[in-house]
Amino acid sequence: LVGRSRAMQEIYKEIGRVAAKPVTVLIRGETGTGKELVARAIFHHSARSERPFIAVNCSAIPETLLESELFGHEKGAFTGAESRRIGRFEQADGGTLFLDEIGDMSMDTQVKLLRVLQEKSFQRVGGKETIHVDTRVIAATHRDLERAITERAFREDLFYRLNVVTITVPPLRARADDIPELVRYFLTRHGTDLGVERPAIQPEALELLARQPWPGNVRELENTTRKALLLARGYPIGVDEVQRSLGVTRPATPASSAISEYVTQLLAQAERGETEAARDIAIETVERELFAQAIKLAHGNQTKAARWLGVSRLTMREKLA
């Protein structure tokens, strides 16, 4: 965790307050803000630091396999279960289990997770033995869980069980003062890997980086800095390398593409009095194409398509209908 802004100072204080306490922590923030780094900091400053820290990305594992990943399974529990598997909860016994993207977990798995948090015990998939664990859970999400609750995509009782302590990691645009320090940190970190002995950046280039909105947050800044370092080939990073890196990492806005032409035609119709709702028509048209292409690209997997679009599975189903 890098940064001296007031926002980051508050994060450090919160980590210090909760690290040693045996409570569940919910870390909230946009994608790329460093939620796992916060979780690891809590772990390293806790009494469990000598025990395992295991991270599970709930959105990266298919729903049908997530339960087995978390709780394990017995031999023959399902097709392909050729031997017993010890789940992540058991592996993290005495330590910490970090559940990233908890908002993407299915309702069925949420029920089982809630039971473990309440009773500190569970059964492997296909098993009858009750297994007791002492595992601290830290969860993270970039989703609006309150909205997911109203859409019946997230259990309210699980939310309150996870939400004992909440740490909200601010987006990079809210702590732009930290950007120069972050850039220098990434230069040092990646300079060694890339064989650059004294990585440097020109003031104008650093200023350009500080002015960017960074929708991908710290992760995007790190990728951009690394690419600029590669382009500079051992010389100080200049404005040109930064601009080229930004062009690589962030898709260009299709200002002169078909979207621009479509908007021009739509506004012309509005000017002639042929329509009075150009904005609504444009949004509906783009949204229809967005959802259609997403579900096609996901080969019909609504959960995956919903995750790409940043909506709940319920919203995905409604839009498809």
mmCIF file of C-alpha atoms in Angstrom:
data_model
loop_
_atom_site.group_PDB
_atom_site.id
_atom_site.type_symbol
_atom_site.label_atom_id
_atom_site.label_comp_id
_atom_site.label_asym_id
_atom_site.label_seq_id
_atom_site.Cartn_x
_atom_site.Cartn_y
_atom_site.Cartn_z
ATOM 1 C CA LEU A 1 0.000 0.000 0.000
ATOM 2 C CA VAL A 2 1.500 3.291 -1.143
ATOM 3 C CA GLY A 3 0.256 6.807 -0.520
ATOM 4 C CA ARG A 4 0.397 9.674 1.953
ATOM 5 C CA SER A 5 -2.900 11.346 1.146
ATOM 6 C CA ARG A 6 -5.458 11.906 3.868
ATOM 7 C CA ALA A 7 -7.621 9.132 2.380
ATOM 8 C CA MET A 8 -4.789 6.597 2.620
ATOM 9 C CA GLN A 9 -3.876 7.721 6.124
ATOM 10 C CA GLU A 10 -7.418 6.838 7.170
ATOM 11 C CA ILE A 11 -7.031 3.408 5.550
ATOM 12 C CA TYR A 12 -3.812 2.776 7.499
ATOM 13 C CA LYS A 13 -5.515 3.779 10.758
ATOM 14 C CA GLU A 14 -8.475 1.488 10.054
ATOM 15 C CA ILE A 15 -6.149 -1.436 9.297
ATOM 16 C CA GLY A 16 -4.404 -0.821 12.618
ATOM 17 C CA ARG A 17 -7.718 -0.734 14.477
ATOM 18 C CA VAL A 18 -9.134 -3.996 13.108
ATOM 19 C CA ALA A 19 -6.087 -6.182 12.372
ATOM 20 C CA ALA A 20 -5.779 -7.679 15.854
ATOM 21 C CA LYS A 21 -9.516 -8.040 16.435
ATOM 22 C CA PRO A 22 -11.257 -11.360 15.611
ATOM 23 C CA VAL A 23 -13.869 -9.773 13.364
ATOM 24 C CA THR A 24 -14.965 -10.251 9.778
ATOM 25 C CA VAL A 25 -13.963 -7.378 7.494
ATOM 26 C CA LEU A 26 -15.654 -6.238 4.278
ATOM 27 C CA ILE A 27 -13.408 -4.254 1.930
ATOM 28 C CA ARG A 28 -15.225 -2.155 -0.649
ATOM 29 C CA GLY A 29 -13.922 -0.206 -3.603
ATOM 30 C CA GLU A 30 -13.680 -0.057 -7.358
ATOM 31 C CA THR A 31 -11.776 -2.634 -9.367
ATOM 32 C CA GLY A 32 -8.028 -2.071 -9.258
ATOM 33 C CA THR A 33 -7.918 0.002 -6.068
ATOM 34 C CA GLY A 34 -5.867 -2.581 -4.117
ATOM 35 C CA LYS A 35 -8.461 -4.354 -1.986
ATOM 36 C CA GLU A 36 -6.369 -7.518 -1.729
ATOM 37 C CA LEU A 37 -3.392 -5.446 -0.537
ATOM 38 C CA VAL A 38 -5.570 -4.103 2.277
ATOM 39 C CA ALA A 39 -6.608 -7.660 3.163
ATOM 40 C CA ARG A 40 -2.978 -8.792 3.245
ATOM 41 C CA ALA A 41 -2.027 -5.811 5.420
ATOM 42 C CA ILE A 42 -4.756 -6.761 7.909
ATOM 43 C CA PHE A 43 -3.459 -10.342 7.889
ATOM 44 C CA HIS A 44 0.195 -9.374 8.394
ATOM 45 C CA HIS A 45 -0.659 -7.179 11.390
ATOM 46 C CA SER A 46 -2.904 -9.792 13.015
ATOM 47 C CA ALA A 47 -2.152 -12.597 15.474
ATOM 48 C CA ARG A 48 -2.705 -15.018 12.577
ATOM 49 C CA SER A 49 0.244 -13.773 10.532
ATOM 50 C CA GLU A 50 2.173 -17.023 11.050
ATOM 51 C CA ARG A 51 -0.741 -19.059 9.681
ATOM 52 C CA PRO A 52 -1.936 -19.345 6.040
ATOM 53 C CA PHE A 53 -3.399 -16.500 4.002
ATOM 54 C CA ILE A 54 -5.464 -17.922 1.152
ATOM 55 C CA ALA A 55 -7.166 -15.793 -1.501
ATOM 56 C CA VAL A 56 -10.108 -16.971 -3.594
ATOM 57 C CA ASN A 57 -11.564 -14.933 -6.462
ATOM 58 C CA CYS A 58 -15.236 -15.898 -6.406
ATOM 59 C CA SER A 59 -15.873 -14.440 -9.864
ATOM 60 C CA ALA A 60 -13.088 -16.470 -11.503
ATOM 61 C CA ILE A 61 -14.459 -19.878 -10.467
ATOM 62 C CA PRO A 62 -17.610 -21.353 -12.081
ATOM 63 C CA GLU A 63 -20.596 -21.554 -9.725
ATOM 64 C CA THR A 64 -20.669 -25.333 -10.003
ATOM 65 C CA LEU A 65 -17.098 -25.578 -8.689
ATOM 66 C CA LEU A 66 -16.982 -22.762 -6.129
ATOM 67 C CA GLU A 67 -18.622 -24.805 -3.356
ATOM 68 C CA SER A 68 -16.053 -27.577 -3.803
ATOM 69 C CA GLU A 69 -13.261 -24.981 -3.924
ATOM 70 C CA LEU A 70 -14.336 -23.492 -0.606
ATOM 71 C CA PHE A 71 -15.465 -26.548 1.349
ATOM 72 C CA GLY A 72 -13.759 -29.435 -0.426
ATOM 73 C CA HIS A 73 -15.358 -32.694 -1.541
ATOM 74 C CA GLU A 74 -15.239 -36.410 -0.899
ATOM 75 C CA LYS A 75 -14.208 -39.012 -3.442
ATOM 76 C CA GLY A 76 -17.107 -39.770 -5.772
ATOM 77 C CA ALA A 77 -19.120 -36.707 -4.693
ATOM 78 C CA PHE A 78 -19.679 -35.850 -8.356
ATOM 79 C CA THR A 79 -18.409 -36.800 -11.778
ATOM 80 C CA GLY A 80 -14.653 -36.261 -11.875
ATOM 81 C CA ALA A 81 -14.193 -36.314 -8.086
ATOM 82 C CA GLU A 82 -11.616 -39.107 -8.140
ATOM 83 C CA SER A 83 -10.187 -38.334 -4.709
ATOM 84 C CA ARG A 84 -10.898 -36.319 -1.586
ATOM 85 C CA ARG A 85 -10.167 -32.593 -1.877
ATOM 86 C CA ILE A 86 -9.457 -30.321 1.073
ATOM 87 C CA GLY A 87 -11.232 -27.001 0.605
ATOM 88 C CA ARG A 88 -9.930 -23.488 1.160
ATOM 89 C CA PHE A 89 -11.645 -23.115 4.534
ATOM 90 C CA GLU A 90 -9.725 -26.115 5.885
ATOM 91 C CA GLN A 91 -6.474 -24.976 4.293
ATOM 92 C CA ALA A 92 -6.857 -21.584 5.981
ATOM 93 C CA ASP A 93 -7.688 -23.042 9.408
ATOM 94 C CA GLY A 94 -6.082 -20.828 12.031
ATOM 95 C CA GLY A 95 -5.311 -18.247 9.357
ATOM 96 C CA THR A 96 -7.216 -15.963 7.015
ATOM 97 C CA LEU A 97 -9.401 -16.637 3.979
ATOM 98 C CA PHE A 98 -9.782 -13.716 1.578
ATOM 99 C CA LEU A 99 -12.925 -13.951 -0.549
ATOM 100 C CA ASP A 100 -12.543 -11.498 -3.421
ATOM 101 C CA GLU A 101 -15.566 -10.415 -5.497
ATOM 102 C CA ILE A 102 -17.978 -11.815 -2.917
ATOM 103 C CA GLY A 103 -20.811 -10.057 -4.751
ATOM 104 C CA ASP A 104 -20.532 -12.581 -7.608
ATOM 105 C CA MET A 105 -21.238 -15.578 -5.383
ATOM 106 C CA SER A 106 -24.442 -17.519 -6.153
ATOM 107 C CA MET A 107 -27.302 -17.492 -3.660
ATOM 108 C CA ASP A 108 -26.882 -21.217 -2.892
ATOM 109 C CA THR A 109 -23.217 -20.785 -2.010
ATOM 110 C CA GLN A 110 -24.069 -17.668 0.011
ATOM 111 C CA VAL A 111 -26.316 -19.824 2.233
ATOM 112 C CA LYS A 112 -23.474 -22.260 2.915
ATOM 113 C CA LEU A 113 -21.012 -19.432 3.574
ATOM 114 C CA LEU A 114 -23.398 -17.847 6.066
ATOM 115 C CA ARG A 115 -23.670 -21.155 7.921
ATOM 116 C CA VAL A 116 -19.880 -21.435 8.212
ATOM 117 C CA LEU A 117 -19.591 -17.876 9.516
ATOM 118 C CA GLN A 118 -22.279 -18.558 12.115
ATOM 119 C CA GLU A 119 -21.338 -22.071 13.210
ATOM 120 C CA LYS A 120 -17.643 -22.259 12.205
ATOM 121 C CA SER A 121 -18.299 -25.715 10.799
ATOM 122 C CA PHE A 122 -19.323 -27.320 7.506
ATOM 123 C CA GLN A 123 -19.395 -30.572 5.567
ATOM 124 C CA ARG A 124 -17.441 -31.326 2.436
ATOM 125 C CA VAL A 125 -19.461 -31.811 -0.726
ATOM 126 C CA GLY A 126 -20.703 -35.379 -0.664
ATOM 127 C CA GLY A 127 -19.523 -35.874 2.927
ATOM 128 C CA LYS A 128 -21.229 -36.424 6.289
ATOM 129 C CA GLU A 129 -18.407 -35.494 8.630
ATOM 130 C CA THR A 130 -18.776 -32.105 10.321
ATOM 131 C CA ILE A 131 -15.530 -30.164 10.117
ATOM 132 C CA HIS A 132 -14.790 -27.365 12.582
ATOM 133 C CA VAL A 133 -12.478 -24.525 11.586
ATOM 134 C CA ASP A 134 -11.103 -21.338 13.079
ATOM 135 C CA THR A 135 -10.769 -19.280 9.913
ATOM 136 C CA ARG A 136 -10.982 -15.512 9.753
ATOM 137 C CA VAL A 137 -12.851 -14.280 6.685
ATOM 138 C CA ILE A 138 -12.053 -11.041 4.893
ATOM 139 C CA ALA A 139 -14.315 -10.319 1.924
ATOM 140 C CA ALA A 140 -14.093 -7.743 -0.842
ATOM 141 C CA THR A 141 -16.326 -6.449 -3.595
ATOM 142 C CA HIS A 142 -16.637 -3.629 -6.097
ATOM 143 C CA ARG A 143 -20.402 -4.151 -6.367
ATOM 144 C CA ASP A 144 -23.221 -2.204 -4.732
ATOM 145 C CA LEU A 145 -24.337 -4.913 -2.296
ATOM 146 C CA GLU A 146 -27.258 -2.857 -0.994
ATOM 147 C CA ARG A 147 -28.643 -2.695 -4.511
ATOM 148 C CA ALA A 148 -27.948 -6.408 -4.990
ATOM 149 C CA ILE A 149 -30.002 -7.097 -1.856
ATOM 150 C CA THR A 150 -32.998 -5.196 -3.249
ATOM 151 C CA GLU A 151 -32.614 -7.124 -6.516
ATOM 152 C CA ARG A 152 -32.524 -10.392 -4.547
ATOM 153 C CA ALA A 153 -29.051 -11.178 -5.831
ATOM 154 C CA PHE A 154 -27.357 -11.033 -2.415
ATOM 155 C CA ARG A 155 -28.565 -12.221 0.989
ATOM 156 C CA GLU A 156 -29.224 -9.495 3.513
ATOM 157 C CA ASP A 157 -28.282 -11.712 6.487
ATOM 158 C CA LEU A 158 -24.938 -12.553 4.882
ATOM 159 C CA PHE A 159 -24.316 -8.867 4.191
ATOM 160 C CA TYR A 160 -24.739 -7.995 7.874
ATOM 161 C CA ARG A 161 -22.574 -10.936 8.911
ATOM 162 C CA LEU A 162 -19.750 -9.768 6.604
ATOM 163 C CA ASN A 163 -20.261 -6.076 7.302
ATOM 164 C CA VAL A 164 -19.006 -6.128 10.902
ATOM 165 C CA VAL A 165 -16.195 -3.772 9.896
ATOM 166 C CA THR A 166 -16.097 -2.026 6.516
ATOM 167 C CA ILE A 167 -13.046 -0.473 4.899
ATOM 168 C CA THR A 168 -13.694 1.526 1.741
ATOM 169 C CA VAL A 169 -10.683 1.943 -0.514
ATOM 170 C CA PRO A 170 -10.927 5.249 -2.408
ATOM 171 C CA PRO A 171 -10.484 5.342 -6.201
ATOM 172 C CA LEU A 172 -7.240 6.786 -7.496
ATOM 173 C CA ARG A 173 -8.991 9.909 -8.819
ATOM 174 C CA ALA A 174 -9.914 10.741 -5.210
ATOM 175 C CA ARG A 175 -6.258 10.661 -4.139
ATOM 176 C CA ALA A 176 -4.423 12.088 -7.126
ATOM 177 C CA ASP A 177 -1.739 13.454 -4.780
ATOM 178 C CA ASP A 178 -0.533 9.871 -4.356
ATOM 179 C CA ILE A 179 0.134 9.354 -8.084
ATOM 180 C CA PRO A 180 3.750 10.667 -8.153
ATOM 181 C CA GLU A 181 4.691 8.458 -5.204
ATOM 182 C CA LEU A 182 2.956 5.452 -6.776
ATOM 183 C CA VAL A 183 4.732 6.017 -10.094
ATOM 184 C CA ARG A 184 8.134 6.172 -8.422
ATOM 185 C CA TYR A 185 7.318 3.006 -6.490
ATOM 186 C CA PHE A 186 6.335 1.163 -9.680
ATOM 187 C CA LEU A 187 9.453 2.408 -11.473
ATOM 188 C CA THR A 188 11.646 0.996 -8.723
ATOM 189 C CA ARG A 189 9.677 -2.237 -8.563
ATOM 190 C CA HIS A 190 9.623 -2.956 -12.291
ATOM 191 C CA GLY A 191 12.967 -1.364 -13.087
ATOM 192 C CA THR A 192 14.741 -4.265 -11.395
ATOM 193 C CA ASP A 193 12.689 -6.846 -13.302
ATOM 194 C CA LEU A 194 13.282 -5.090 -16.623
ATOM 195 C CA GLY A 195 16.990 -4.531 -16.091
ATOM 196 C CA VAL A 196 16.798 -0.736 -15.766
ATOM 197 C CA GLU A 197 19.309 0.312 -13.110
ATOM 198 C CA ARG A 198 18.111 3.872 -12.482
ATOM 199 C CA PRO A 199 14.539 4.228 -13.794
ATOM 200 C CA ALA A 200 13.506 7.880 -14.064
ATOM 201 C CA ILE A 201 10.650 9.968 -15.397
ATOM 202 C CA GLN A 202 10.589 13.540 -16.657
ATOM 203 C CA PRO A 203 8.481 16.061 -14.659
ATOM 204 C CA GLU A 204 6.205 16.744 -17.676
ATOM 205 C CA ALA A 205 5.519 13.021 -18.068
ATOM 206 C CA LEU A 206 4.759 12.647 -14.365
ATOM 207 C CA GLU A 207 2.383 15.609 -14.560
ATOM 208 C CA LEU A 208 0.600 14.008 -17.517
ATOM 209 C CA LEU A 209 0.088 10.805 -15.536
ATOM 210 C CA ALA A 210 -1.250 12.799 -12.578
ATOM 211 C CA ARG A 211 -3.919 14.416 -14.799
ATOM 212 C CA GLN A 212 -5.440 11.156 -16.014
ATOM 213 C CA PRO A 213 -8.812 9.918 -14.647
ATOM 214 C CA TRP A 214 -7.589 6.307 -14.179
ATOM 215 C CA PRO A 215 -10.862 4.347 -14.390
ATOM 216 C CA GLY A 216 -8.790 1.202 -13.808
ATOM 217 C CA ASN A 217 -7.285 2.808 -10.696
ATOM 218 C CA VAL A 218 -3.906 1.756 -9.271
ATOM 219 C CA ARG A 219 -3.760 -1.398 -11.381
ATOM 220 C CA GLU A 220 -4.089 0.648 -14.579
ATOM 221 C CA LEU A 221 -1.473 3.149 -13.394
ATOM 222 C CA GLU A 222 0.951 0.307 -12.684
ATOM 223 C CA ASN A 223 0.429 -1.262 -16.128
ATOM 224 C CA THR A 224 0.852 2.102 -17.835
ATOM 225 C CA THR A 225 4.038 2.899 -15.897
ATOM 226 C CA ARG A 226 5.533 -0.483 -16.736
ATOM 227 C CA LYS A 227 4.780 -0.097 -20.448
ATOM 228 C CA ALA A 228 6.258 3.406 -20.468
ATOM 229 C CA LEU A 229 9.368 2.045 -18.798
ATOM 230 C CA LEU A 230 9.692 -0.568 -21.537
ATOM 231 C CA LEU A 231 9.219 2.032 -24.277
ATOM 232 C CA ALA A 232 11.846 4.328 -22.756
ATOM 233 C CA ARG A 233 14.542 1.627 -23.147
ATOM 234 C CA GLY A 234 16.635 2.752 -20.221
ATOM 235 C CA TYR A 235 16.219 6.508 -20.766
ATOM 236 C CA PRO A 236 14.037 8.740 -18.553
ATOM 237 C CA ILE A 237 10.358 8.321 -19.407
ATOM 238 C CA GLY A 238 9.057 11.273 -21.399
ATOM 239 C CA VAL A 239 5.645 12.541 -22.452
ATOM 240 C CA ASP A 240 5.810 10.547 -25.686
ATOM 241 C CA GLU A 241 6.248 7.222 -23.873
ATOM 242 C CA VAL A 242 3.411 8.048 -21.499
ATOM 243 C CA GLN A 243 1.056 8.995 -24.344
ATOM 244 C CA ARG A 244 1.893 5.800 -26.221
ATOM 245 C CA SER A 245 1.351 3.745 -23.077
ATOM 246 C CA LEU A 246 -2.003 5.382 -22.448
ATOM 247 C CA GLY A 247 -3.026 4.612 -26.002
ATOM 248 C CA VAL A 248 -2.159 0.954 -25.486
ATOM 249 C CA THR A 249 -3.838 0.521 -22.122
ATOM 250 C CA ARG A 250 -7.045 2.450 -22.678
ATOM 251 C CA PRO A 251 -9.281 1.769 -25.702
ATOM 252 C CA ALA A 252 -9.744 4.857 -27.826
ATOM 253 C CA THR A 253 -13.103 6.562 -27.751
ATOM 254 C CA PRO A 254 -14.815 5.894 -31.105
ATOM 255 C CA ALA A 255 -15.344 9.602 -31.753
ATOM 256 C CA SER A 256 -15.123 9.255 -35.527
ATOM 257 C CA SER A 257 -16.639 5.785 -35.801
ATOM 258 C CA ALA A 258 -20.133 4.467 -36.446
ATOM 259 C CA ILE A 259 -21.310 5.660 -33.023
ATOM 260 C CA SER A 260 -20.494 9.262 -33.908
ATOM 261 C CA GLU A 261 -22.290 8.918 -37.229
ATOM 262 C CA TYR A 262 -25.332 7.377 -35.553
ATOM 263 C CA VAL A 263 -25.525 10.217 -33.005
ATOM 264 C CA THR A 264 -25.241 12.787 -35.810
ATOM 265 C CA GLN A 265 -28.182 11.211 -37.636
ATOM 266 C CA LEU A 266 -30.233 10.962 -34.445
ATOM 267 C CA LEU A 267 -29.674 14.628 -33.569
ATOM 268 C CA ALA A 268 -30.566 15.600 -37.142
ATOM 269 C CA GLN A 269 -33.891 13.809 -36.722
ATOM 270 C CA ALA A 270 -34.461 15.650 -33.457
ATOM 271 C CA GLU A 271 -33.644 18.949 -35.153
ATOM 272 C CA ARG A 272 -36.251 18.218 -37.845
ATOM 273 C CA GLY A 273 -38.804 17.411 -35.161
ATOM 274 C CA GLU A 274 -38.950 13.711 -36.033
ATOM 275 C CA THR A 275 -38.102 12.646 -32.490
ATOM 276 C CA GLU A 276 -38.137 14.267 -29.047
ATOM 277 C CA ALA A 277 -36.241 11.616 -27.102
ATOM 278 C CA ALA A 278 -32.853 11.339 -28.784
ATOM 279 C CA ARG A 279 -31.062 10.540 -25.538
ATOM 280 C CA ASP A 280 -33.410 7.701 -24.567
ATOM 281 C CA ILE A 281 -33.272 6.224 -28.065
ATOM 282 C CA ALA A 282 -29.467 6.342 -28.140
ATOM 283 C CA ILE A 283 -29.108 4.754 -24.702
ATOM 284 C CA GLU A 284 -31.615 2.003 -25.513
ATOM 285 C CA THR A 285 -29.928 1.225 -28.833
ATOM 286 C CA VAL A 286 -26.419 1.047 -27.389
ATOM 287 C CA GLU A 287 -27.595 -0.922 -24.350
ATOM 288 C CA ARG A 288 -29.422 -3.450 -26.535
ATOM 289 C CA GLU A 289 -26.280 -3.997 -28.625
ATOM 290 C CA LEU A 290 -24.079 -4.150 -25.523
ATOM 291 C CA PHE A 291 -26.138 -6.856 -23.820
ATOM 292 C CA ALA A 292 -26.591 -8.802 -27.051
ATOM 293 C CA GLN A 293 -22.884 -8.894 -27.813
ATOM 294 C CA ALA A 294 -21.945 -9.699 -24.205
ATOM 295 C CA ILE A 295 -24.205 -12.759 -23.987
ATOM 296 C CA LYS A 296 -22.992 -13.924 -27.395
ATOM 297 C CA LEU A 297 -19.348 -13.542 -26.388
ATOM 298 C CA ALA A 298 -20.050 -15.402 -23.120
ATOM 299 C CA HIS A 299 -21.669 -18.247 -25.103
ATOM 300 C CA GLY A 300 -24.917 -17.846 -23.189
ATOM 301 C CA ASN A 301 -23.325 -17.710 -19.727
ATOM 302 C CA GLN A 302 -25.417 -15.008 -18.051
ATOM 303 C CA THR A 303 -23.245 -14.857 -14.920
ATOM 304 C CA LYS A 304 -20.108 -14.188 -16.939
ATOM 305 C CA ALA A 305 -21.814 -11.624 -19.199
ATOM 306 C CA ALA A 306 -23.311 -9.826 -16.188
ATOM 307 C CA ARG A 307 -19.875 -9.631 -14.557
ATOM 308 C CA TRP A 308 -18.362 -8.074 -17.688
ATOM 309 C CA LEU A 309 -21.092 -5.439 -17.804
ATOM 310 C CA GLY A 310 -21.016 -4.740 -14.073
ATOM 311 C CA VAL A 311 -24.667 -5.637 -13.476
ATOM 312 C CA SER A 312 -26.411 -8.278 -11.397
ATOM 313 C CA ARG A 313 -27.576 -11.581 -12.859
ATOM 314 C CA LEU A 314 -31.163 -10.435 -12.255
ATOM 315 C CA THR A 315 -30.600 -7.285 -14.338
ATOM 316 C CA MET A 316 -28.974 -9.415 -17.030
ATOM 317 C CA ARG A 317 -31.992 -11.707 -17.195
ATOM 318 C CA GLU A 318 -34.409 -8.792 -17.339
ATOM 319 C CA LYS A 319 -32.504 -7.080 -20.158
ATOM 320 C CA LEU A 320 -32.299 -10.291 -22.174
ATOM 321 C CA ALA A 321 -36.015 -10.829 -21.723
#
